[in-house]
Every structure is written in structure tokens, then in C-alpha cells.
């Protein structure tokens, strides 16, 4: 029995995930679904955003569908999504940005870099240790190379090796892996890459980069397809996988039924691909396009449909 953990989380996670879940349940009524309540809301109610038993429960799922969690910038609060990524060793964060003209897969290292969590705060100095390990770099490079090979595409390494020595290390490992795999590869400084990807998206296929650069680059690249409401992601490790929109809990629009559910729905498509149901994955993508062609879309895309109404239209097309 395939078991799916559903984490709505906070803010618009509680609006977009119900739509995504309807889509998944429609295609796979035979899966077993169970909810896991973690996030800031849980912290407000109980004083703890996510417990060890929650992590253990998540590990029993074949795949996790995740909305978004609010992470307040407080000194002692640990982001739930970061905790899950680390605990489940979800080292590859895949963030596809594509339309009819281009097809880019951003491959973000998801467990180390500036997100090492090794930090020190003193009254006079704050330090964050940026860890780039050989193991972490090799495995993300190999994941990106596999994808580039599948797509017959170019691998681009995004880095800041002109300034940061740990990125000389990262770039050289990626270059060596690509060379030994025989995959065409180039590299670019992350600042220049951030502009170039907006000006010439069709030049790119797979972009591999470190944790924080990948975080920023994926929000930047979302501009190419109409914003954060559109971009899904997969967090993949060797044993577990979690699928979530790239966007966050969007407190500015939460509770208004105006959030775009497409990023969450497309995350279902990535989940289905991962579980081996590529026809289902394709059906989800095609249905989203079909609904958009009917002129039904949410406010961020210039339309008037609500989150739920978009979901209704989508379910009707899928049926
Ligand atoms: P955000 O992605 O939540 O929102 C950024 C902007 O995009 C906002 O104006 C928002 O209204 C808009 N937006 C986002 N998703 C949208 C959608 N589906 N439809 C329409 N508009 C959408 O980023 P933020 O405001 O910087 O962060 C809010 C909270 O979310 C923070 O606590 C942050 O830490 C958290 N966050 C969580 C995750 C996650 O759980 N994976 C990811 C990013 C941010
Ligand atoms: C993302 C988010 C997270 C990240 C935050 C909320 C911890 O921005 O998933 O893109 O930085 O990875
Ligand atoms: Mn982000």
C-alpha cells in the first residue's frame, strides 16, 4: 500500500494543499493518506513546531506532500522544513522552471552550505559556517548530471568561486564529475547567472548550485513563468522524498482564497513521477494547462478565480 503523508503547514499551505490533495486522491483513491500537523501554528498551540515522533511518522510515508510553514526570524526557532530536509537527508532540491520556450531544472544542494546550522552569536560578531563537503558536492553533482543526461542537456554550475573558496571546491568537483560522465558542462558566477537566466532562459537546461544560491535563484527564475504561484519542487534523498511548492506560507494573502494552487498541484505531478506514475504526472500538467487555456486563473495571473474555484475547474477537467 502506497502511503502519502500530507502536511498542510501554515498560511496558504492550508489552502493550496487541499486542492493538490483532491487532485492526488482523484487519481489515486487506493493510496493511504495521513495528515501530519507541523509548523508555526502547531508551535503557537503546543510550544513545539515539530517533534521526533512527527519525523518518525513522516519517515513511514512513501512520499510527503508538503504545503509551507511559517518560519519567524527568531533566534531560537528552527525552521520545520529545514529540520525535515536534514532529518530525511533530502539532499537534492529539484525546482523546474519551464514553459513552451525553455525548460530549466534548478538543482539545489539541500543539506549543507550556508544552511549548515553551525552558527555563533556573540554581542560583537555573528558567524555562520558555510560547509561544502566532498560527499555533499559529489552526490548533488551526480544527481544534476543524471538529469542533464536524461534531457540531453547542458549542465551549468552556478557559484561564486571568484570570492568564496568553498565554491572553488564545489565548482571543481562538479566539473570533474561532469567530465568523467561525458556530460557537456559550463559554469557561471551566480550573480551574472541570475541575470542571464532571465534574459536568455533558453540557454539553460540543468543548473546545479549550492543551498542558498539555489534558494535565491529559484525565486528569481520564477519570474520567467509568472511568479511563485507556479513553481513546484521535489526534495529527494536516497530513502525519502518530499514535494512542495517553492513558495512559502504567504501570510500577506493567507485565508483569502486567492492563493494560486498551481505550484502545489504541480508538486503532485512531481510526486507521481517519483512514484512511477508518469501518465498521472502528465495528466496533472496537461489539466493545469487546459484550465488556464479556458481563461480560468487566480489573481496573481491576472484572473479572478479563487483557490478553491481553480481547484473545482481542475478536478472537472481531470475527471
Ligand atoms: P512567500 O513565498 O510566502 O511569499 C512571497 C510573495 O509571493 C508574497 O507576496 C506572496 O503573497 C506571494 N505568493 C507566494 N505564493 C503565492 C501563491 N501560491 N499565489 C499567489 N501569490 C503567492 O515568501 P515570504 O513572504 O518571504 O515568506 C513567508 C513565510 O513563508 C516566511 O515565514 C518564510 O520563512 C516561509 N517560507 C516557507 C517555505 C517553506 O515552507 N518551504 C518557503 C518559503 C518561505
Ligand atoms: C524554500 C524556503 C526555505 C529555504 C526557508 C523557509 C527555510 O525559502 O524552501 O525555498 O530557505 O529553503
Ligand atoms: Mn526559498
CSV table of C-alpha atoms and ligand atoms in Angstrom, one decimal, residues 69 71 79 81-82 85 93 95 108 110 115 211 215 218-219 244-246, ligand 2:
chain,number,residue,atom,x,y,z
A,69,UNK,CA,5.5,26.6,7.0
A,71,UNK,CA,9.5,30.4,9.9
A,79,UNK,CA,12.6,26.0,10.6
A,81,UNK,CA,11.1,22.4,6.7
A,82,UNK,CA,14.9,22.6,7.2
A,85,UNK,CA,15.1,18.1,4.9
A,93,UNK,CA,16.1,20.0,-4.3
A,95,UNK,CA,13.0,23.1,-9.0
A,108,UNK,CA,19.9,22.9,-5.4
A,110,UNK,CA,19.7,20.9,0.1
A,115,UNK,CA,22.3,26.2,5.9
A,211,UNK,CA,22.0,25.7,-1.0
A,215,UNK,CA,17.1,29.2,-2.9
A,218,UNK,CA,14.7,29.6,-7.9
A,219,UNK,CA,12.6,32.6,-6.7
A,244,UNK,CA,6.3,21.2,-2.1
A,245,UNK,CA,5.7,24.4,-3.9
A,246,UNK,CA,8.8,26.7,-4.0
B,2,LIG,C1,12.4,27.5,0.4
B,2,LIG,C2,12.4,28.4,1.7
B,2,LIG,C3,13.2,27.8,2.8
B,2,LIG,C4,14.6,27.7,2.4
B,2,LIG,C5,13.0,28.6,4.1
B,2,LIG,C6,11.6,28.8,4.5
B,2,LIG,C7,13.7,27.9,5.2
B,2,LIG,O1,12.8,29.7,1.4
B,2,LIG,O2,12.0,26.3,0.6
B,2,LIG,O3,12.8,28.0,-0.6
B,2,LIG,O4,15.4,28.7,2.6
B,2,LIG,O5,15.0,26.7,1.9
